[in-house]
Structures are given as C-alpha cells and as structure tokens.
Coordinates of N, CA and C in Angstrom, one line a residue:
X17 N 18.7 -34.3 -43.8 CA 19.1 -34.7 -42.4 C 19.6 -33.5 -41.7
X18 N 20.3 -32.8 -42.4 CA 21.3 -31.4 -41.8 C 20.1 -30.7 -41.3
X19 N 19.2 -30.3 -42.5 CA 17.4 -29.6 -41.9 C 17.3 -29.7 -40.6
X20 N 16.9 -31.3 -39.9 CA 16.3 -31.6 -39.1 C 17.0 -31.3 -37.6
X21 N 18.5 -32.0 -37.6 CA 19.2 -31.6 -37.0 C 19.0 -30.3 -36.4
X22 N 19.5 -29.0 -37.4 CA 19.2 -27.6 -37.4 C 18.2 -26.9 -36.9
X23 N 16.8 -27.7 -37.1 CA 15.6 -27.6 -36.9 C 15.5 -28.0 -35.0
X24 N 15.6 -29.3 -34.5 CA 16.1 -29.6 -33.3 C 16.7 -28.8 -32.3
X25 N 18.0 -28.1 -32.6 CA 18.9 -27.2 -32.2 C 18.1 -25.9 -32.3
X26 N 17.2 -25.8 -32.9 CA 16.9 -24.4 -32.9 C 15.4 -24.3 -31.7
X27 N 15.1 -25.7 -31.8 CA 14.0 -25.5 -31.1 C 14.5 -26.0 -29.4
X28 N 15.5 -26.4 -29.1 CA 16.0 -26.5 -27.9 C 17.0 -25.2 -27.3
X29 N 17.2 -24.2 -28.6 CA 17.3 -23.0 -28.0 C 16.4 -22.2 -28.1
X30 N 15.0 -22.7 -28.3 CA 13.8 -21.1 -28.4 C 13.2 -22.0 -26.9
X31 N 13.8 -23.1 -26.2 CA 12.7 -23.8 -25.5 C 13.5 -23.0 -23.9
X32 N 15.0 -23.1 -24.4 CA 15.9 -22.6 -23.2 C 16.1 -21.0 -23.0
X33 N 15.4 -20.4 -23.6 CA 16.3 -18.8 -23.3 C 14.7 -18.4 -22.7
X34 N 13.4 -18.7 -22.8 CA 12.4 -18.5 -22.1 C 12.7 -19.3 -20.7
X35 N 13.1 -20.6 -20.6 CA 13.1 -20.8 -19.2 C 14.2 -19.9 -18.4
X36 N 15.0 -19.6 -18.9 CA 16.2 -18.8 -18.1 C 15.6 -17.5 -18.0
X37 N 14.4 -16.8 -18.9 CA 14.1 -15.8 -18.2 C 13.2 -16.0 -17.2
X38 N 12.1 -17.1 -17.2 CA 11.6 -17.1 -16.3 C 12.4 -17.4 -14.9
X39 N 13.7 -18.3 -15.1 CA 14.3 -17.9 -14.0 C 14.7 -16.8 -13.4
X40 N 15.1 -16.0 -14.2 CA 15.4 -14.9 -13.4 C 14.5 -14.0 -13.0
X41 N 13.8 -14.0 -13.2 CA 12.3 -13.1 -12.9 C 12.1 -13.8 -11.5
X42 N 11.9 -14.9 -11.1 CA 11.6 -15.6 -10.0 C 12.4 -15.3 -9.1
X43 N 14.3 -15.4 -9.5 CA 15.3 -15.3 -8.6 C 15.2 -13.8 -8.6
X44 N 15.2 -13.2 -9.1 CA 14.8 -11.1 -8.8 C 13.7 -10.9 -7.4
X45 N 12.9 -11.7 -7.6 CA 11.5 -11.7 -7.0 C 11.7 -12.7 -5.3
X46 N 12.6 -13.5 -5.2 CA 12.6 -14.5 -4.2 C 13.7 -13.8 -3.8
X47 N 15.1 -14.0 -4.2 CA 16.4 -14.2 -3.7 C 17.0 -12.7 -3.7
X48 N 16.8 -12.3 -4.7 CA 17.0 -10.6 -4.7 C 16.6 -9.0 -4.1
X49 N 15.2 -9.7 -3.2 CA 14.4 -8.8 -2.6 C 13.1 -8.2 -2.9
X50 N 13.3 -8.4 -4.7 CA 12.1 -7.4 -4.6 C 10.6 -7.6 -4.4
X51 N 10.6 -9.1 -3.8 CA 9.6 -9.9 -2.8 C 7.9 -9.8 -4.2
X52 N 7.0 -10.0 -3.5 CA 5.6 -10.1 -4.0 C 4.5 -9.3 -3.4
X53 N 4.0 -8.7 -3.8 CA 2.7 -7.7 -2.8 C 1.5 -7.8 -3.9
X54 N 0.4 -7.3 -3.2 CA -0.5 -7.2 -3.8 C -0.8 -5.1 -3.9
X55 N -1.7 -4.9 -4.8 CA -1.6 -3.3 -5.1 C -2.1 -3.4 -6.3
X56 N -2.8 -2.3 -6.6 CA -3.0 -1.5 -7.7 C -4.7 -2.4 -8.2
X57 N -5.1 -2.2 -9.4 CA -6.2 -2.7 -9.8 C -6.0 -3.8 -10.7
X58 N -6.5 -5.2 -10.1 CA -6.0 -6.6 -10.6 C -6.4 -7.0 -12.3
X59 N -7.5 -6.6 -12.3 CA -8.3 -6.8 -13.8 C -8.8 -5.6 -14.6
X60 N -8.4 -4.7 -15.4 CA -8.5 -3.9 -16.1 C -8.9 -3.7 -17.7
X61 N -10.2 -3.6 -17.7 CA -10.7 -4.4 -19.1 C -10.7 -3.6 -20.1
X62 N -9.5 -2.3 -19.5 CA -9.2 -1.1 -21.0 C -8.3 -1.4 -21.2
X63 N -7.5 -2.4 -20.7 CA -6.7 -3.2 -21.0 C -6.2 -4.5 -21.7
X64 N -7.7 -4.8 -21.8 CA -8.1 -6.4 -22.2 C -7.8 -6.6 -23.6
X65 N -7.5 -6.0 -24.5 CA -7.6 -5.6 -26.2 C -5.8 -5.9 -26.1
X66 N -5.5 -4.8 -25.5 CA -3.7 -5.1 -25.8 C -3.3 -6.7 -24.4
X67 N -3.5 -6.8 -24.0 CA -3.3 -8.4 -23.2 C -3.9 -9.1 -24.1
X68 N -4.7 -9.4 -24.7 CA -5.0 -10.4 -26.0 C -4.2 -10.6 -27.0
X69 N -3.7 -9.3 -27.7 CA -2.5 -9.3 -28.0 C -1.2 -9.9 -28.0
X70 N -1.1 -9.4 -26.8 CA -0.1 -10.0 -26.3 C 0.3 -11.6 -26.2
X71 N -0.8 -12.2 -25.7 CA -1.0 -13.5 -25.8 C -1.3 -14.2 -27.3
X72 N -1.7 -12.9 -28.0 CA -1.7 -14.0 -29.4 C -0.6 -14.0 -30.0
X73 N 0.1 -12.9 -29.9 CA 1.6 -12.9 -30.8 C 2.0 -14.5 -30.6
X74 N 2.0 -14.6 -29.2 CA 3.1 -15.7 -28.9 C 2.5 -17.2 -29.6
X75 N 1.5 -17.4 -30.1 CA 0.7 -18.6 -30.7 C 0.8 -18.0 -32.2
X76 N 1.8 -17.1 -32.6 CA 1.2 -17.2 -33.8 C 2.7 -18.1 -34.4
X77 N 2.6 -19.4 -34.1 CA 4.1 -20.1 -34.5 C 3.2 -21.2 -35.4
X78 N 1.8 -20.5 -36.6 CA 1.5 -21.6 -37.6 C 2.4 -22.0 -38.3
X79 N 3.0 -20.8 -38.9 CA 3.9 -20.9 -40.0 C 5.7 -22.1 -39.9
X80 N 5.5 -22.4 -38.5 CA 6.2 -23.5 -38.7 C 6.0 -24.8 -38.3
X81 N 4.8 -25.5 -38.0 CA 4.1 -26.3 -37.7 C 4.4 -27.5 -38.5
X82 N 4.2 -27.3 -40.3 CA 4.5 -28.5 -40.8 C 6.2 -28.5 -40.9
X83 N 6.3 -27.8 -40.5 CA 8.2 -28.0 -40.7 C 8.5 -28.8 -39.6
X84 N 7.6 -28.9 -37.9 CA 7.4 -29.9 -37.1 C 6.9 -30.6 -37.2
X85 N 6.3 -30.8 -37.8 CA 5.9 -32.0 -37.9 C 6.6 -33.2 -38.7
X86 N 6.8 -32.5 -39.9 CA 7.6 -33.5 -40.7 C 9.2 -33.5 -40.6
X87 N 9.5 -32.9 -39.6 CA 11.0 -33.6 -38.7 C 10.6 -34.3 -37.9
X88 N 9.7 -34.8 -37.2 CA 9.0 -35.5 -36.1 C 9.6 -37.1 -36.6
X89 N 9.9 -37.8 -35.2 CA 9.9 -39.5 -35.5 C 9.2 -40.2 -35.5
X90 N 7.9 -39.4 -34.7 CA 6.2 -40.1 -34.2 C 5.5 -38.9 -35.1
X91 N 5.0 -39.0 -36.4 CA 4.5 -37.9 -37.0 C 2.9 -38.1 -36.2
X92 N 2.2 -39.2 -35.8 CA 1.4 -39.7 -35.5 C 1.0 -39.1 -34.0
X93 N 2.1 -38.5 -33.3 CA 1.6 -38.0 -31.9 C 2.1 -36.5 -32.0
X94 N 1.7 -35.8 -33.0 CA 1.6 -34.5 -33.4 C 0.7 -33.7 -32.6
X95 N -0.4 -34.5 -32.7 CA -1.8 -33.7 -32.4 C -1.5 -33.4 -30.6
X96 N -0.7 -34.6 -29.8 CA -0.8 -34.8 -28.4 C 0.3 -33.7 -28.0
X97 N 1.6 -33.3 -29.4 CA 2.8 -32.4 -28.7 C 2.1 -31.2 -28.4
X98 N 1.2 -30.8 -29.6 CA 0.6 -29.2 -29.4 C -0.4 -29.3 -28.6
X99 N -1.1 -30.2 -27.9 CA -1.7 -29.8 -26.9 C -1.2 -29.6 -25.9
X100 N -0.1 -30.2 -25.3 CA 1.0 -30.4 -24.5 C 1.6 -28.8 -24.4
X101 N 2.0 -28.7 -25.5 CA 3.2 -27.3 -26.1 C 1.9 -26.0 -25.5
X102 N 0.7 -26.1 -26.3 CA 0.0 -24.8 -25.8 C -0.6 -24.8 -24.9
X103 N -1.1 -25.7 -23.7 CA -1.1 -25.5 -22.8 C 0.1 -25.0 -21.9
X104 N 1.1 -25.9 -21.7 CA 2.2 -25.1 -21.1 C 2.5 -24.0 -21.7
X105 N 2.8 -23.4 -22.7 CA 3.0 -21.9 -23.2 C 1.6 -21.4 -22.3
X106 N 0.6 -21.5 -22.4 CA -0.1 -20.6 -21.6 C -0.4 -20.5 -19.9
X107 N -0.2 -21.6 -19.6 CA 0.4 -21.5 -18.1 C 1.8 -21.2 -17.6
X108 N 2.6 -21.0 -18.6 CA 3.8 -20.2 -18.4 C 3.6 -18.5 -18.6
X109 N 3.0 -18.2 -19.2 CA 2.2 -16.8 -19.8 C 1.4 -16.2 -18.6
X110 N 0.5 -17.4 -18.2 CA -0.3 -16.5 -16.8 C 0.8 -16.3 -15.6
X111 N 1.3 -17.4 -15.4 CA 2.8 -17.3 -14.1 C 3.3 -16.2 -14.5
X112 N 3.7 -16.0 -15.4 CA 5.0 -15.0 -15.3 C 4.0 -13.5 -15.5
X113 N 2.7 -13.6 -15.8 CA 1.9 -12.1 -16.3 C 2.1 -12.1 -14.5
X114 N 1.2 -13.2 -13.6 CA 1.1 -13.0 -12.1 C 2.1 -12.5 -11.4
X115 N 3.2 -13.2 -11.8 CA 4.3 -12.8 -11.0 C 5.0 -11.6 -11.2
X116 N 4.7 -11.3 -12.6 CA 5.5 -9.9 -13.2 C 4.4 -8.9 -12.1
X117 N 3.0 -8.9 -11.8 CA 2.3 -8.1 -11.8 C 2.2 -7.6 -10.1
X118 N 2.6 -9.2 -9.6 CA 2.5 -9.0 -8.3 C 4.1 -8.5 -7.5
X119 N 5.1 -8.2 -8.2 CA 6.3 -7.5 -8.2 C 6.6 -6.5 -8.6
X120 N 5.6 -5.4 -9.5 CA 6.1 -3.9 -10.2 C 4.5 -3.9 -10.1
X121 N 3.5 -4.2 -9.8 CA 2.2 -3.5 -9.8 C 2.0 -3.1 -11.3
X122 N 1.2 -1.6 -10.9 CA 0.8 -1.4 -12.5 C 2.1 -0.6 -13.4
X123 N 3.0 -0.6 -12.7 CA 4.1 -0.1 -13.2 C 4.8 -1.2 -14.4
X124 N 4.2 -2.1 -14.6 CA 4.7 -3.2 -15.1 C 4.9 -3.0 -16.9
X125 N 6.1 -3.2 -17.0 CA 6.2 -2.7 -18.7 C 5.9 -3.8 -19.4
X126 N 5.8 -3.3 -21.0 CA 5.5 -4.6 -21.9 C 6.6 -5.9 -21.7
X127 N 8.0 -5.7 -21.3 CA 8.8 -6.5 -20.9 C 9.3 -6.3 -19.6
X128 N 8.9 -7.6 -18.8 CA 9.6 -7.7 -17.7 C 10.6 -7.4 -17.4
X129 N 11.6 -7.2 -18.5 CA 13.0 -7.0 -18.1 C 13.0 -5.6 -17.7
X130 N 12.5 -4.9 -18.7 CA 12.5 -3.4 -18.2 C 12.5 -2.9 -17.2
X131 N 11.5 -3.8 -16.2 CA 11.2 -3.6 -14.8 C 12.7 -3.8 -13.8
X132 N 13.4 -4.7 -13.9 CA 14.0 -5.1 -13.2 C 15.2 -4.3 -13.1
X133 N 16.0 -4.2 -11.9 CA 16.8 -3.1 -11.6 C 18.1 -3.7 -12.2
X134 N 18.5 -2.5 -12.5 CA 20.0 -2.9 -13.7 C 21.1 -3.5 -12.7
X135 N 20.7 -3.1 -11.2 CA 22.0 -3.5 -10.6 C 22.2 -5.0 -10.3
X136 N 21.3 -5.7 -10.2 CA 21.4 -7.2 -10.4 C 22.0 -7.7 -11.2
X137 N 22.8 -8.9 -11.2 CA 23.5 -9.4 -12.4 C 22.3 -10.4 -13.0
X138 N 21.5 -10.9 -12.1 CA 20.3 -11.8 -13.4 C 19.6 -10.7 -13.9
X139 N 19.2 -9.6 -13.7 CA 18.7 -8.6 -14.7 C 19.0 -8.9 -16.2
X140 N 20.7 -8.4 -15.8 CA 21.7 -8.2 -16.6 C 21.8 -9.8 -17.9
X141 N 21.9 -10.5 -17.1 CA 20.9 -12.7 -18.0 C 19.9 -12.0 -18.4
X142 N 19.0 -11.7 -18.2 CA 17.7 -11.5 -18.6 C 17.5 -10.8 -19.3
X143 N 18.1 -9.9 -19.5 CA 18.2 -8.7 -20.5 C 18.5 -9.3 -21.8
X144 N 20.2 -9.7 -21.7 CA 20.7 -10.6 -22.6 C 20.4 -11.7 -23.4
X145 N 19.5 -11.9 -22.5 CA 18.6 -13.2 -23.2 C 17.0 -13.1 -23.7
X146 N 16.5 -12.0 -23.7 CA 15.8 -11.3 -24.8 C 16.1 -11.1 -25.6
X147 N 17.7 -10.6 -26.0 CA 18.5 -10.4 -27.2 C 18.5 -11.4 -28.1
X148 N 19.1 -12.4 -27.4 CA 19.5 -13.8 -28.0 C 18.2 -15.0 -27.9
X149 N 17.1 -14.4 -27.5 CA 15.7 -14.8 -27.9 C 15.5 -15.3 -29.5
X150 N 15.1 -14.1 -30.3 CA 14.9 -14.0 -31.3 C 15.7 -14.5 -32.4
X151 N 16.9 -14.8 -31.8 CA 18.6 -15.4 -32.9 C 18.3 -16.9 -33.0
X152 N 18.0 -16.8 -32.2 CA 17.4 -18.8 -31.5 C 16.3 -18.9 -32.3
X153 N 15.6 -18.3 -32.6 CA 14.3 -18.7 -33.4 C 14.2 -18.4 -34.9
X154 N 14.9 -17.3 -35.2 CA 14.7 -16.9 -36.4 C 14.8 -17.9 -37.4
X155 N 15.8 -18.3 -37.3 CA 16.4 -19.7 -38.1 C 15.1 -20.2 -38.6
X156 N 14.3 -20.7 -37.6 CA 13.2 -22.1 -37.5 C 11.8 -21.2 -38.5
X157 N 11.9 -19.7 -37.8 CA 10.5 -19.1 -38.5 C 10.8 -18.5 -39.8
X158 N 11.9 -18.6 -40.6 CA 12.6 -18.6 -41.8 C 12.7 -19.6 -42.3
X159 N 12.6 -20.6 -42.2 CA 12.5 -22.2 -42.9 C 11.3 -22.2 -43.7
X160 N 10.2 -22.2 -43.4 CA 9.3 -22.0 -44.6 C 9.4 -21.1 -45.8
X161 N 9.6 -19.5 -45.7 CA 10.4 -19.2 -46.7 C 11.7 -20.0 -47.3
X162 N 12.7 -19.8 -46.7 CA 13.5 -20.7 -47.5 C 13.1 -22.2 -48.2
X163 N 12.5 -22.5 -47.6 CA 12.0 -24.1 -48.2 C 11.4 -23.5 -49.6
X164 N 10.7 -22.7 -49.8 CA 9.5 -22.1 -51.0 C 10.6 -21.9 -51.8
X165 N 11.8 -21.3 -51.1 CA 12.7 -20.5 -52.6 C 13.2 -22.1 -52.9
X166 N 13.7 -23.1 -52.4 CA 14.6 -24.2 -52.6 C 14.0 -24.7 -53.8
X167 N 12.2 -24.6 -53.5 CA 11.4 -25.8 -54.3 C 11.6 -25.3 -55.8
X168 N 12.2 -23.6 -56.2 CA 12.3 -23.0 -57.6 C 13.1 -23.4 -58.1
X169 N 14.5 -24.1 -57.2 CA 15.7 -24.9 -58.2 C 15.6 -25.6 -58.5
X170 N 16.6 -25.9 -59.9 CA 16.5 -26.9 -59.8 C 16.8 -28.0 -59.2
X171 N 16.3 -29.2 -59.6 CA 16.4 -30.7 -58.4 C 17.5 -31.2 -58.0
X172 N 18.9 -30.7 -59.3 CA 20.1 -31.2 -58.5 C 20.3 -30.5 -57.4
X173 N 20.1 -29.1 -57.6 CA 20.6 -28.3 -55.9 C 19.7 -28.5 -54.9
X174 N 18.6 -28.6 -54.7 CA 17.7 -29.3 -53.8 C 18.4 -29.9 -53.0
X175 N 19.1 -30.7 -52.7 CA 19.7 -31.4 -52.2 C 21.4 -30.8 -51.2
X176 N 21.6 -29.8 -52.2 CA 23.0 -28.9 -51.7 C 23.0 -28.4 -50.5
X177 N 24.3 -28.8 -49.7 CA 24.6 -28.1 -48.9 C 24.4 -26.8 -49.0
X178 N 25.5 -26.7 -49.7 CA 26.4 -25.3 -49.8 C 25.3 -24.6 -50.4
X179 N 24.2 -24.9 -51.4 CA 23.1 -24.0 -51.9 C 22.4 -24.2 -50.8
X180 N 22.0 -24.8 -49.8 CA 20.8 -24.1 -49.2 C 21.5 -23.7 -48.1
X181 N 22.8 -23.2 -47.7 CA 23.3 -22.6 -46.7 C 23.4 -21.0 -47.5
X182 N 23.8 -21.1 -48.7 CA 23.7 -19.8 -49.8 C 22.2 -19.1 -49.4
X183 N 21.3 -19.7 -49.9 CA 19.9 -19.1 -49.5 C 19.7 -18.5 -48.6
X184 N 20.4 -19.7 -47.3 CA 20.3 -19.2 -46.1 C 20.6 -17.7 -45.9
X185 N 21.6 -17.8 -46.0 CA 22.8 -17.2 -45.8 C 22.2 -15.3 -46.5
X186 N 21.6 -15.4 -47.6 CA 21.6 -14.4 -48.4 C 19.8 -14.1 -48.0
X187 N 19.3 -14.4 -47.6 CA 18.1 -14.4 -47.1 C 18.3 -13.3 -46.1
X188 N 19.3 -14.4 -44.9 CA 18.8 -13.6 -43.8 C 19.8 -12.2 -43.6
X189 N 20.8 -12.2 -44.2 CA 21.1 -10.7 -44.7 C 20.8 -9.6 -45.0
X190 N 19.7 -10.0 -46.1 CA 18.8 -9.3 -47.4 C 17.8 -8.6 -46.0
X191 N 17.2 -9.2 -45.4 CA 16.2 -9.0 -44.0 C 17.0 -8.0 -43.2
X192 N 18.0 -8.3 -42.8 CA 18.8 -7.4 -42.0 C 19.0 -5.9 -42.5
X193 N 19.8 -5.8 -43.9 CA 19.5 -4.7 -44.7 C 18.2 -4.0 -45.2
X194 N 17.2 -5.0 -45.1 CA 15.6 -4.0 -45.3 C 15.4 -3.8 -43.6
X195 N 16.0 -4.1 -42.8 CA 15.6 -4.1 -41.6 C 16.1 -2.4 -41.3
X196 N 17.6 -2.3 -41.5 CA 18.1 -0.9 -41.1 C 17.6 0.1 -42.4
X197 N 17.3 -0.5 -43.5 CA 17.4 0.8 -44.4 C 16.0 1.7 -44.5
X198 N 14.7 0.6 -44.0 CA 13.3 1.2 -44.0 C 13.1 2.1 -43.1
X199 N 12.8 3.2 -42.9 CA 12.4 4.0 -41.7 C 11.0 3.5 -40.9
X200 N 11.3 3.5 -40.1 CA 10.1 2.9 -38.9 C 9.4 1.3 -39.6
X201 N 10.7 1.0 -39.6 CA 10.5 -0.9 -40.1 C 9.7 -1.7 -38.8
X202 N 10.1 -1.0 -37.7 CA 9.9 -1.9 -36.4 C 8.1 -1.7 -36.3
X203 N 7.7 -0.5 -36.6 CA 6.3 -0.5 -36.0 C 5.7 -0.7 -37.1
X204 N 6.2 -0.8 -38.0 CA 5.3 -1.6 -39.4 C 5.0 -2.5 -39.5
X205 N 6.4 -3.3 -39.1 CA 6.3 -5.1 -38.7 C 5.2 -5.4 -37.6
X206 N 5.7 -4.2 -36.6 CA 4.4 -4.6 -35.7 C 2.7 -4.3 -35.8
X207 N 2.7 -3.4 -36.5 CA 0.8 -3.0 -36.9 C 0.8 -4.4 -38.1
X208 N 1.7 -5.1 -38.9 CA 1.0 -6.2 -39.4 C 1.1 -7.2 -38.8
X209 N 2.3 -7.4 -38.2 CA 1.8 -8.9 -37.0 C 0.8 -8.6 -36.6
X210 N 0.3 -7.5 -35.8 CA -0.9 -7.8 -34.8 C -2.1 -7.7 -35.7
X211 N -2.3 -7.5 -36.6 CA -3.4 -7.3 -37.6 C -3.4 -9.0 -37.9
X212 N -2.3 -9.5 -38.5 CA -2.2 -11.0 -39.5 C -2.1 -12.1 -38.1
X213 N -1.7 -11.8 -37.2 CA -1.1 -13.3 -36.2 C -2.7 -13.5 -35.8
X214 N -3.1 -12.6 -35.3 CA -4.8 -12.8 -34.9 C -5.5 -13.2 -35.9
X215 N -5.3 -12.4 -37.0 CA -6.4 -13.3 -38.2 C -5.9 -14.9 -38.4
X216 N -5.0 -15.1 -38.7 CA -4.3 -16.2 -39.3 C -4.4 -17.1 -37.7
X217 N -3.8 -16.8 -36.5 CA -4.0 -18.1 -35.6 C -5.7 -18.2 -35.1
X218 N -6.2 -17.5 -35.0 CA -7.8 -17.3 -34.8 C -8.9 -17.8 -35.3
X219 N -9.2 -16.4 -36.5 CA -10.3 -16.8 -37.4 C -10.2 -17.8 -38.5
X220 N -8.9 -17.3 -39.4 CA -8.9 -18.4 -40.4 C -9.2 -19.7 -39.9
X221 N -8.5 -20.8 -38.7 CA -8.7 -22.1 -38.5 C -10.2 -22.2 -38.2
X222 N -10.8 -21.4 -38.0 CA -12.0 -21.3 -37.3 C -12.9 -21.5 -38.1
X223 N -12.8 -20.8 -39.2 CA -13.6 -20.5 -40.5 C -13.3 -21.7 -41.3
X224 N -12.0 -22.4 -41.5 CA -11.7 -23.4 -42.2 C -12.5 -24.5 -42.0
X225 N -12.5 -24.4 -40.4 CA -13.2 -25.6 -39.8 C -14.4 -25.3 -39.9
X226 N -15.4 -24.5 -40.1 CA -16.5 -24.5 -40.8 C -17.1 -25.1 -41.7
X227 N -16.2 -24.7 -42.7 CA -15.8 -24.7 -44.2 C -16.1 -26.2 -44.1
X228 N -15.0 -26.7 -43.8 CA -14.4 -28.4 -44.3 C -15.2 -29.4 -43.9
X229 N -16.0 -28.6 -42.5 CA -17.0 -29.7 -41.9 C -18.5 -29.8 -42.2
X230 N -18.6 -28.8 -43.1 CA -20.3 -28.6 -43.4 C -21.1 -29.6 -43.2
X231 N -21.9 -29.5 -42.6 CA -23.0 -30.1 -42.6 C -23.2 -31.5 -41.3
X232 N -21.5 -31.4 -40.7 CA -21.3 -32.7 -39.5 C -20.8 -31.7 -38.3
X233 N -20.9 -30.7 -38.3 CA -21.4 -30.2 -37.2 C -22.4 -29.7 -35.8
X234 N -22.2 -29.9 -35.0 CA -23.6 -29.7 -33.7 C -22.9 -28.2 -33.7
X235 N -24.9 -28.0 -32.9 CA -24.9 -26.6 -33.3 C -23.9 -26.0 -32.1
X236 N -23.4 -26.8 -30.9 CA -22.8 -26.2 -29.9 C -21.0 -25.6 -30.7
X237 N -21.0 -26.9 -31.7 CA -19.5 -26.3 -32.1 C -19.8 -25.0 -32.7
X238 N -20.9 -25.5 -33.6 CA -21.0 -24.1 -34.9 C -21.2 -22.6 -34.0
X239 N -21.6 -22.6 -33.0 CA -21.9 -21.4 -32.2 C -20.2 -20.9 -31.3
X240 N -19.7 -22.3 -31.2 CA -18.6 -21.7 -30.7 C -17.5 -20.7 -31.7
X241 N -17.6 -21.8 -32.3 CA -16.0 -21.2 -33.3 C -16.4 -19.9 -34.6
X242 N -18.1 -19.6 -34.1 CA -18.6 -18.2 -34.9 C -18.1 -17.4 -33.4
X243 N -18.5 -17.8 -32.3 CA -18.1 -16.7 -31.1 C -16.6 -16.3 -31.2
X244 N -15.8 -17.8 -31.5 CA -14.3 -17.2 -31.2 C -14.1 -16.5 -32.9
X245 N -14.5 -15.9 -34.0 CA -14.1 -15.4 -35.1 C -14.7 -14.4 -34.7
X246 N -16.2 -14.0 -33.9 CA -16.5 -12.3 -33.4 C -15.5 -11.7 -32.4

C-alpha cells in the first residue's frame, strides 16, 4: 500500500513541474516581453535525426508501465490512460517546440530554459524546476529495479518497511556515487539512452507485434510497423 501511495505522489510531481515550466515559458513569452515572431528557417531536415530524438527520450517511460498499471483501481482502462497520456505528452511537445521556436528563433537551445533571460524571476522557476524535475521521477523510474532486488529476499522481508526503504535508500546512493566517481558518466548515459530508448520504445514493440500476431495480420499493418522499425 505504502508502494502505491509513493507511486501516486511521484507521478503527481513528474505531472506538475512540466506544467509549471510550460508556464513559465508562456508567461516569459506574453507577460515578460519577449513576445513571438516569426524568422529563421521553420523545417530543417539536418535537423530531423536529433528532434526525433528528442521526442523519443521522453516516451521512453516502458520501464514503468506495469508498475502503472498494477497500482491502477480500473486496471481495465489502462489501454484508454496511455492513449490519453501520449497524446497529450505530444501535443504538449509540439506547443512548447512552437513556442520555444517562435521566441529565440534558431538560437533556440536544447533547453528552453537556457534561452531565457536570467533577469526574470520565472526564468529563475524554470530553471529550478528542471532541477527538481528529475528528483520527482527518479523514485518512480527506479521501482522496477528495486522491485527485481526485493523479489531475491526472502518472503518475510518482502513485505518490510524498513527493508524496502533500506534498498531504497542504498540503491539510490550507490547511483549517486557511480554517478560522481565515473568520468564522463553523463555522456555515456547519454550515447546509451539514445541508442536503447529508441530500440526498446520503437522497434522492439514493433517486432513483438509481428512476432505474436503471425499469420492474423493485413498486409497494411505488416507494412506499417516494418516502416516504423526502418
């Protein structure tokens, strides 16, 4: 029950520190001055490789899917949350690419915040709340590990507080310390996210769904979901 709870709280702070940046990006852009223009070249297709990218990082949240699911009270309207959830994640994604784009032109960095002038105090939110982005989530994208180490004890601790706050606890430390002590840990993590988030939210479902459905497929699906794996 504590899980679930935990699980809740974590997903109502990874739901709130995106809306508060989109707020402030908007109030920078309306209330602040730095208005909306049009400039520079709108569609840039030596570009298109890293904006793909970009957009798949944020879908790559497989890895905690059944941990939503099975805290769910309607496990049954699963299939209707994620259609709901990635749609809106992706029309939150084009708004804010538009609006970032039609406010700093091509000057536009990989984070919006960057763009924004330090002397504003929502900058200053916005900044802060990139920070405390990733604190909000970690928790929730660490549950599946932890759950894997829980399943090695034995079955009286399964149940423990105090042992799966231990785990916790010693987990996400352990992470922190390989974090500072590896040299260039950051762009490591990053050349295998972007290698594994695109295989894994992509091709693998793609290919699974091949796989599983042999033979009760029309040839419109089978052509599709070989286009989206090229």
């Amino acid at each position: 029950m504590h899980t679930c709870h935990l699980i809740h709280e974590v997903i109502f702070g990874g739901v709130l520190t995106p809306a508060l940046m989109v707020i402030c990006l908007l109030w920078v852009g309306v209330v602040d001055g730095i208005g909306f223009h049009l400039g520079g070249t709108p569609l840039a297709f030596t570009n298109l490789p890293v904006t793909v990218g970009l957009f798949g990082f944020w879908y790559g949240s497989h890895s905690v899917l059944p941990i939503l699911y099975s805290s769910m009270n309607e496990p049954n309207r699963f299939p209707t949350v994620l259609i709901i959830s990635f749609i809106t994640a992706g029309l939150l994604f084009m708004g804010v690419g538009i609006c970032g784009y039609l406010m700093f032109g091509e000057a536009i960095k990989s984070q919006f915040t960057l763009n924004m002038p330090a002397k504003f105090v929502t900058s200053k939110v916005a900044a802060w709340t990139v920070v405390i982005a990733p604190v909000t989530k970690y928790a929730l994208t660490i549950n599946p590990v932890v759950f894997s180490i829980e399943e090695l004890l034995p079955s009286i601790h399964q149940e423990s507080l105090s042992v799966s706050t231990l785990v916790r606890t010693v987990l996400v430390n352990s992470t922190l310390v390989i974090t500072l002590a590896v040299p260039n840990f950051g762009s490591m993590m990053a050349l295998i996210g972007s290698f594994l988030v695109m295989l894994v939210a992509l091709n693998f479902p793609c290919i699974c769904y091949l796989c599983i459905n042999e033979g009760r497929l029309t040839k419109y699906q089978i052509v599709v979901n070989i286009f989206i794996v090229l």
